[in-house]
C-alpha atoms as one frame of an Amber mdcrd trajectory, in Angstrom:
protein
 -25.826 -35.233  11.573 -24.478 -33.995   8.239 -26.145 -34.430   4.911 -24.022
 -34.085   1.797 -25.161 -34.199  -1.817 -23.109 -33.590  -4.944 -24.352 -32.547
  -8.363 -22.352 -31.445 -11.379 -23.552 -27.966 -12.290 -21.232 -26.774 -15.036
 -17.868 -27.428 -16.573 -15.368 -27.798 -13.751 -17.820 -26.758 -11.064 -19.775
 -28.858  -8.622 -21.798 -28.131  -5.587 -22.372 -29.930  -2.311 -24.764 -29.365
   0.532 -24.198 -29.694   4.250 -26.811 -29.199   6.940 -26.454 -29.049  10.712
 -27.856 -26.879  13.497 -26.762 -23.243  13.640 -25.743 -21.534  16.857 -25.295
 -17.846  17.552 -21.540 -18.392  17.262 -21.908 -18.357  13.480 -23.469 -14.892
  13.409 -21.724 -11.571  13.835 -23.419  -8.365  14.807 -22.842  -5.560  12.374
 -25.213  -2.630  12.122 -24.314  -0.994  15.427 -20.665  -1.145  14.348 -21.368
   0.258  10.895 -23.238   3.166  12.419 -20.018   4.772  13.608 -17.461   3.411
  11.220 -15.974   0.475  13.100 -14.786  -2.693  11.492 -16.867  -5.861  11.500
 -15.200  -8.518  13.643 -16.974 -11.722  14.500 -18.502 -11.069  17.865 -18.450
 -14.793  18.433 -14.665 -14.616  18.236 -14.294 -11.469  20.285 -16.651 -12.729
  22.955 -14.663 -15.917  23.503 -11.543 -16.105  25.670  -8.930 -13.933  24.022
  -6.863 -15.464  21.271  -3.422 -16.401  22.476  -0.736 -13.982  21.447   3.010
 -13.585  21.757   4.102  -9.985  21.524   6.679  -8.887  18.986   8.002  -6.181
  21.300   6.398  -4.709  24.420   4.347  -1.635  23.532   2.565  -1.232  26.877
   4.321  -0.377  30.095   8.013  -0.108  30.776  10.498   1.660  28.577   9.850
   2.177  24.906  11.576  -0.622  22.954  14.494   0.264  20.740  13.901   0.584
  16.962  15.049  -2.416  14.933  15.798  -3.308  11.319  12.645  -4.533   9.612
  11.554  -5.888   6.243   9.230  -8.538   4.801  11.789 -11.295   5.345  11.987
 -10.379   9.044   8.223 -10.712   9.435   8.100 -14.058   7.621  10.863 -15.394
   9.838   9.058 -14.105  12.925   5.896 -15.984  11.911   7.950 -19.113  11.218
   9.602 -18.909  14.636   6.315 -18.408  16.490   4.788 -21.451  14.784   7.367
 -23.644  16.498   6.202 -22.555  19.949   2.981 -23.244  21.791   0.264 -20.642
  21.527   0.488 -18.523  24.663  -2.106 -16.519  26.534  -3.163 -13.177  25.108
  -3.093  -9.833  26.848  -6.480  -8.215  27.407  -7.348  -4.708  28.535  -8.524
  -3.866  32.038 -12.214  -3.941  32.908 -12.281  -0.156  32.772 -12.067  -0.544
  28.988 -13.601  -3.963  28.327 -16.767  -2.911  30.190 -17.320   0.168  28.036
 -20.709   0.282  26.347 -21.209   0.967  22.662 -22.018   4.638  23.285 -19.103
   5.076  25.668 -16.657   3.520  23.248 -17.777   5.640  20.318 -17.148   8.701
  22.501 -13.402   7.961  22.366 -12.156   9.610  19.181  -8.726   9.734  17.610
  -7.669  13.333  17.080  -7.404  14.126  13.373  -4.462  16.471  13.987  -2.516
  13.537  15.459  -2.722  11.390  12.321   0.342   9.489  11.154   1.998  10.432
   7.830   0.841  14.077   8.014   4.246  15.075   6.622   4.271  12.417   3.890
   1.753  13.335   1.198  -1.970  12.611   1.091  -2.182   9.391   3.113  -3.132
   9.446   6.790  -3.326   6.659   9.366  -5.312   6.765  12.621  -5.170   4.419
  15.599  -8.113   2.784  17.370  -8.409   2.755  21.138  -9.178  -0.619  22.766
 -12.423  -1.178  24.632 -16.015  -2.385  24.223 -15.661  -5.624  22.184 -12.065
  -4.805  21.163 -10.428  -6.206  24.274  -7.138  -7.541  22.907  -4.532  -4.871
  22.144  -2.262  -5.133  19.122   1.311  -3.978  18.640   1.723  -1.127  16.164
   5.021  -0.122  14.551   5.921   2.714  12.220   8.351   1.589   9.507  10.586
   4.194   7.883  13.749   3.594   5.849  13.870  -0.058   6.882  13.562   0.640
  10.602  10.542  -0.266  12.760   9.719   1.907  15.768   7.061   0.904  18.287
   4.129   3.264  18.768   3.561   3.100  22.508   0.240   4.152  23.971  -0.325
   7.911  24.168  -3.678   9.015  25.596  -3.161  12.544  24.247  -3.871  11.152
  20.764  -7.528  10.711  21.740 -10.408  12.911  22.800 -12.430  11.312  25.613
 -16.019  12.557  25.484 -18.362  13.090  28.436 -19.818   9.570  28.184 -16.460
   7.927  28.902 -15.991   7.025  32.597 -12.996   8.448  34.388  -9.889   6.544
  33.349  -6.841   6.268  35.621  -4.098   8.639  34.569  -1.577   5.804  34.423
  -3.777   3.571  32.228  -1.792   2.067  29.362  -4.125  -0.164  27.298  -2.365
   0.048  23.939  -4.214   0.159  20.601  -6.746  -2.127  18.914  -6.323  -1.397
  15.208  -5.653   1.111  12.453  -7.535   2.927   9.719  -6.307   4.670   6.572
  -7.534   7.853   4.903  -6.988   9.281   1.407  -8.919  11.693  -0.885 -10.846
   9.110  -2.954 -14.003  11.199  -3.536 -12.846  14.833  -3.359  -9.294  16.200
  -3.481  -9.876  18.304  -0.357 -11.340  15.534   1.833  -9.351  12.687   3.371
 -11.852   9.830   3.206 -11.531   6.711   5.313 -10.885   3.874   2.845  -9.545
   0.908   4.857  -9.793  -0.430   8.415  -7.956  -3.256  10.188  -9.549  -4.048
  13.556 -10.846  -7.140  15.336  -9.415 -10.672  14.896  -8.081 -10.792  11.296
 -10.910  -8.686   9.849 -10.374  -5.789   7.488 -12.520  -3.886   5.009 -12.304
  -1.144   2.440 -14.310   1.071   0.118 -13.818   2.607  -3.297 -15.169   5.856
  -4.673 -18.873   6.520  -3.974 -19.316   3.450  -1.775 -19.948   2.875   1.931
 -18.619   0.161   4.212 -20.417  -3.157   3.820 -18.804  -6.558   3.501 -15.498
  -7.485   5.148 -12.492  -9.668   4.427 -10.316 -11.744   6.739  -6.723 -12.833
   6.739  -7.585 -16.498   7.265 -10.648 -18.634   7.998 -10.343 -21.885   9.959
 -13.139 -24.422  10.523 -15.860 -22.104   9.209 -19.313 -23.731   9.485 -17.685
 -26.725  11.119 -19.517 -28.573  13.937 -16.260 -28.483  15.921 -16.531 -24.703
  16.116 -14.741 -21.974  14.209 -11.238 -20.806  15.086 -10.589 -17.101  14.597
  -6.968 -16.180  13.833  -6.021 -12.637  14.776  -3.628  -9.984  13.561  -1.524
  -9.281  16.643   0.943  -6.731  15.251   0.804  -4.149  12.463   3.766  -2.555
  10.694   2.800   0.695   8.960   5.186   1.736   6.202   5.511   5.482   5.829
   4.633   6.297   2.188   6.684   8.497  -0.104   5.462  12.081  -0.425   3.815
  11.610  -3.843   2.908   7.956  -3.500  -0.488   6.645  -4.624  -0.073   3.428
  -2.639   0.614   2.555   0.972   1.834  -0.670   2.617   0.814  -2.264   5.889
   2.158  -5.611   7.092   0.664  -7.774   9.808   1.561 -10.735  11.985  -1.214
 -13.335  12.322  -1.531 -15.841  15.166  -3.935 -18.571  16.234  -3.706 -21.943
  17.984  -3.433 -23.724  14.621  -1.310 -21.355  12.524   0.795 -18.235  12.280
   1.276 -15.978   9.296   2.906 -12.917   7.782   0.780 -10.617   5.602   1.653
  -7.698   3.354  -1.069  -5.405   1.974  -0.139  -2.924  -0.749  -3.172  -0.638
  -0.987  -4.095   1.708  -3.843  -7.279   3.682  -3.091  -9.390   5.082  -5.905
 -12.476   4.355  -8.001 -11.814   0.812  -6.859  -9.539   0.367  -3.866  -7.092
  -2.372  -4.800  -5.079  -4.435  -2.329  -2.239  -6.685  -3.432  -2.094  -9.304
  -0.688   0.894 -11.546   0.022   0.760 -14.141   2.770   3.115 -16.729   4.243
   1.341 -19.210   6.530   2.898 -21.699   8.951   0.780 -24.588  10.217   1.065
 -25.546  13.884  -1.269 -28.461  13.192  -2.536 -30.000   9.973  -4.988 -27.540
   8.426  -7.805 -29.456   6.746 -10.669 -26.970   7.051  -8.933 -23.835   5.826
 -10.380 -20.853   3.958  -8.091 -18.572   1.955  -8.983 -15.013   0.903 -12.206
 -15.206   2.960 -15.021 -12.682   2.522 -17.907 -12.065   4.933 -21.202 -10.329
   4.159 -24.924 -10.047   4.960 -27.963 -11.146   2.978 -31.429 -10.910   4.521
 -33.870 -10.789   1.612 -34.610  -9.623  -1.921 -36.841 -10.894  -4.730 -35.728
 -14.467  -4.089 -37.249 -14.681  -0.590 -39.204 -11.426  -0.254 -42.375 -13.175
   0.954 -40.656 -14.316   4.169 -40.263 -10.769   5.570 -42.813  -8.150   6.562
 -40.690  -5.110   5.737 -41.361  -1.839   3.911 -38.101  -2.163   1.993 -37.697
  -4.010  -1.294 -34.443  -5.706  -0.300 -31.878  -5.802   2.514 -28.363  -7.040
   1.797 -24.725  -5.981   1.569 -24.132  -8.468  -1.241 -26.589 -10.209  -3.543
 -24.443 -12.794  -5.283 -21.309 -14.904  -5.508 -19.528 -14.258  -8.808 -16.904
 -16.677 -10.127 -14.636 -16.916 -13.142 -13.438 -20.507 -13.319 -10.013 -21.648
 -14.416 -11.607 -22.637 -17.742 -12.900 -19.083 -18.205 -16.601 -19.721 -17.517
 -18.438 -16.971 -15.645 -20.808 -18.174 -12.913 -23.284 -16.182 -10.853 -24.904
 -17.648  -7.757 -27.561 -15.387  -6.174 -27.362 -15.438  -2.395 -30.112 -16.831
  -0.210 -31.148 -16.758   3.442 -32.086 -20.422   3.897 -34.016 -22.148   6.648
 -31.002 -24.353   7.445 -27.283 -23.780   7.136 -26.149 -24.371   3.548 -22.564
 -24.963   2.425 -21.885 -25.040  -1.323 -18.591 -25.971  -2.941 -17.728 -24.940
  -6.509 -14.861 -27.207  -7.490 -12.229 -25.780  -9.793  -8.573 -25.885 -10.775
  -6.745 -22.566 -10.800  -9.711 -20.180 -10.516  -9.327 -16.808 -12.203 -11.456
 -14.921  -9.706 -14.326 -14.925  -7.241 -16.112 -12.428  -5.070 -19.219 -11.329
  -3.236 -20.891  -8.638  -5.317 -23.673  -6.096  -4.997 -25.378  -5.816  -8.397
 -28.508  -3.891  -7.393 -27.329  -0.275  -7.516 -30.526   1.826  -7.474 -32.042
   3.392  -4.374 -35.404   2.056  -5.566 -34.062  -1.485  -5.165 -33.976  -0.982
  -1.370 -35.825   2.199  -0.261 -33.562   2.552   2.796 -32.569   6.153   3.519
 -30.277   5.149   6.391 -28.418   2.023   5.282 -28.105   2.937   1.568 -27.440
  -0.643   0.561 -27.139   0.487  -3.056 -23.777   2.010  -2.092 -22.238  -1.087
  -0.525 -19.080  -2.253  -2.331 -18.421  -5.502  -4.120 -15.180  -7.373  -3.374
 -13.330  -9.321  -6.070 -10.448 -11.758  -5.467  -8.001 -12.441  -8.322  -5.456
 -15.174  -7.564  -1.857 -14.394  -8.490  -0.120 -17.558  -9.595  -1.680 -21.005
  -9.897  -3.788 -21.893  -6.859  -4.223 -25.460  -8.106  -7.228 -27.676  -7.339
  -9.803 -26.844  -4.707 -13.183 -25.250  -4.381 -14.768 -21.888  -3.799 -16.885
 -22.440  -0.711 -20.073 -20.484  -0.053 -21.625 -20.575   3.419 -25.200 -19.295
   3.854 -26.380 -19.041   7.463 -30.037 -18.545   8.433 -30.789 -15.186  10.036
 -33.820 -13.065  10.815 -31.913  -9.810  11.246 -29.767  -7.528   9.121 -27.533
  -7.023  12.165 -25.953 -10.420  11.504 -23.333 -11.245   8.916 -24.504 -14.595
   7.553 -22.582 -15.073   4.292 -19.004 -16.353   3.939 -17.036 -17.178   0.779
 -13.440 -18.391   0.459 -11.045 -20.630  -1.472 -10.518 -24.076   0.043  -7.510
 -25.957  -1.385  -7.936 -29.678  -1.989  -4.680 -30.600  -0.300  -4.472 -29.967
   3.460  -1.617 -27.834   4.757   0.633 -30.240   6.652   1.728 -29.616  10.218
   4.973 -27.642  10.204   4.600 -26.666   6.542   4.911 -23.206   5.026   2.162
 -22.171   2.613   2.354 -19.005   0.506  -0.268 -17.280  -1.583  -0.783 -13.993
  -3.379  -3.933 -12.369  -4.658  -5.424  -9.036  -5.648  -8.451  -7.911  -3.676
 -10.493  -5.086  -5.216 -13.286  -3.122  -3.526 -15.675  -1.094  -5.667 -19.002
  -0.850  -7.442 -18.700  -3.434 -10.189 -16.475  -6.280 -11.335 -18.601  -7.606
 -14.182 -17.869 -10.339 -16.724 -16.552  -9.221 -20.093 -19.076  -7.097 -21.958
 -19.717  -9.799 -24.562 -21.695 -11.798 -21.976 -25.090 -10.812 -20.623 -25.393
 -11.006 -16.868 -28.336 -11.547 -14.550 -29.451  -8.231 -13.090 -32.298  -9.555
 -10.935 -33.537 -12.935  -9.709 -37.096 -13.319  -8.442 -38.856 -16.409  -7.137
 -42.273 -17.462  -5.907 -45.203 -19.739  -6.678 -46.611 -20.226 -10.170 -50.005
 -18.719 -10.999 -51.804 -21.970 -10.181 -49.841 -22.374  -6.955 -48.612 -25.826
  -7.943 -44.986 -25.130  -8.791 -42.036 -22.898  -7.983 -41.266 -20.211 -10.540
 -38.000 -18.353 -11.116 -37.761 -15.171 -13.186 -34.337 -13.965 -14.361 -33.930
 -10.482 -15.815 -30.745 -10.000 -17.821 -28.998  -6.671 -18.279 -29.532  -6.468
 -22.048 -31.542  -7.785 -24.989 -29.552 -10.976 -25.377 -31.372 -12.204 -28.481
 -31.132  -8.982 -30.489 -29.956  -9.996 -33.968 -28.900 -13.442 -32.742 -30.486
 -16.880 -32.910 -30.570 -17.448 -29.146 -32.355 -19.765 -26.771 -32.511 -20.801
 -23.103 -30.503 -23.637 -21.584 -32.116 -24.562 -18.258 -31.330 -27.722 -16.273
 -31.622 -28.916 -12.699 -32.118 -31.776 -10.296 -35.884 -31.136 -10.473 -38.101
 -31.483 -13.548 -38.012 -28.127 -15.340 -41.174 -27.016 -17.200 -42.642 -23.915
 -18.860 -39.327 -22.405 -19.911 -39.993 -19.010 -21.506 -37.514 -16.472 -22.876
 -38.789 -13.175 -24.238 -37.922  -9.541 -24.646 -38.943  -7.204 -21.845 -40.378
  -4.285 -23.812 -40.432  -2.069 -20.718 -36.706  -2.295 -20.013 -35.429  -3.373
 -23.432 -33.770  -6.434 -21.905 -34.338 -10.201 -21.903 -36.412 -12.109 -19.342
 -36.083 -15.849 -18.776 -38.538 -17.767 -16.604 -39.088 -21.414 -15.734 -41.018
 -23.567 -13.278 -40.476 -26.817 -11.411 -42.464 -28.957  -9.026 -41.058 -28.925
  -5.497 -43.326 -31.682  -4.211 -41.369 -34.181  -2.096 -38.173 -32.135  -2.562
 -35.982 -30.808   0.221 -33.745 -28.980  -2.229 -33.011 -28.564  -5.918 -29.915
 -27.416  -7.809 -30.808 -25.146 -10.731 -28.752 -23.904 -13.674 -29.653 -21.496
 -16.485 -27.980 -19.563 -19.271 -28.674 -18.261 -22.762 -26.838 -19.811 -25.715
 -26.656 -19.294 -29.473 -27.641 -21.834 -32.122 -24.268 -23.585 -31.763 -24.570
 -23.813 -27.978 -22.018 -21.092 -27.235 -22.734 -18.999 -24.152 -24.302 -15.578
 -24.672 -24.705 -15.031 -20.934 -23.029 -15.962 -17.708 -24.182 -19.200 -16.084
 -26.766 -18.648 -13.357 -26.779 -21.171 -10.489 -29.120 -21.501  -7.541 -29.933
 -23.904  -4.740 -33.624 -23.930  -3.883 -34.425 -25.252  -0.407 -37.765 -26.077
   1.145
């Protein structure tokens, strides 16, 4: 049974709540993958029967296919053509590879001296071997001067360590994905900065950051009682970069039972790694529960729910908030939560300027984790190109008791369904890096803490801003909510030289409460971003 409530939170933004039981299919295991640099696919997707797939050209077995003329228009037309056919059965690798354990799979390593583009400047591309949870091979093509050539399987590109069982000499499993390297931290080191592997998942890092959250090409029926559908990239086309290029292009074909798509990623690694994403989608069926530019992350606990975990660390999360700039220009910040029941929030807007899952806590002391180094996890920021029209930014928060599960999803959901047989195009810029803050004229919330009031009768929230908001200005708090707000206090934090805002509310007889806070001047103009939160019992 679903429960849905709607409350207007701010200009042009509203929130709704949905609750229903959560199964393991919503959660994806992450830490063991992070530990050796793999991408973060949804294990629920990879553990299901393989996604149906129609090969572009055969890259396993038989003769090597002939090169063919290739460009973006060719890929779009290929996706359009596939959408008119039924979704066929996918190829999967033999048991010799699908039965590999985690340790066995990590003992298969791509040889660095076999990297693609070694003769074309500072970019390198490596291929991933299939196996373990990566059981569906993908087609990989090298594109040079408008011609695509298939990269057929070559076992000599890999070193097979002692943990890997003996593999038949004639085995031909193909590849499972691709990663890119470039000197983003030091000029003499080719750092891994982007990975495409597993369903339609991909991820990236900027300078001085480590892999954390992921993105996807497309989300379908996320947090839907009918079950989620996981589209997959089934073919990659790697453009060979120019010798002195600072950008590199990879294109991908996407397939699922409900849709096909063509994707082009123009990637520029650096302080922030920036991807210009173009997509052309073709609906096989009407797409009503669709998520565009989806992001996936993990939030276990911080000062909001610290009391629920017996852990030596101060916080555990890859992202700590959803940041939004609405079409009207308002900046919103919604701290993440790990609720007791599945929560789905929708922030309605028209032509949003940007949204993303961000990691604001950047000090080691915020976490005290010498292994995970959560303070180095990147933020991801989506900037629509063109008018995306009406819809909502959807935030999904899934209960979890382990940091090995990704339990946060955010995406854009258009109001109008994509009709069966229709073509839908979108473009956006996706940036990965340390910070994508509101303009400097607005204070932002650096930390959110919650607990019981001193007398134990009410809930208390404490917001620490990143500056002294009231310095030289007639400023005051603006706090509202669906619960009765009391004891609102704003004062200067003399220890940090910033502003602290606190308030309380009675949670008696409440299952949930929508809360909103900001700091305004005497005329009511915003001096800070708008803080939003959903408290749940």
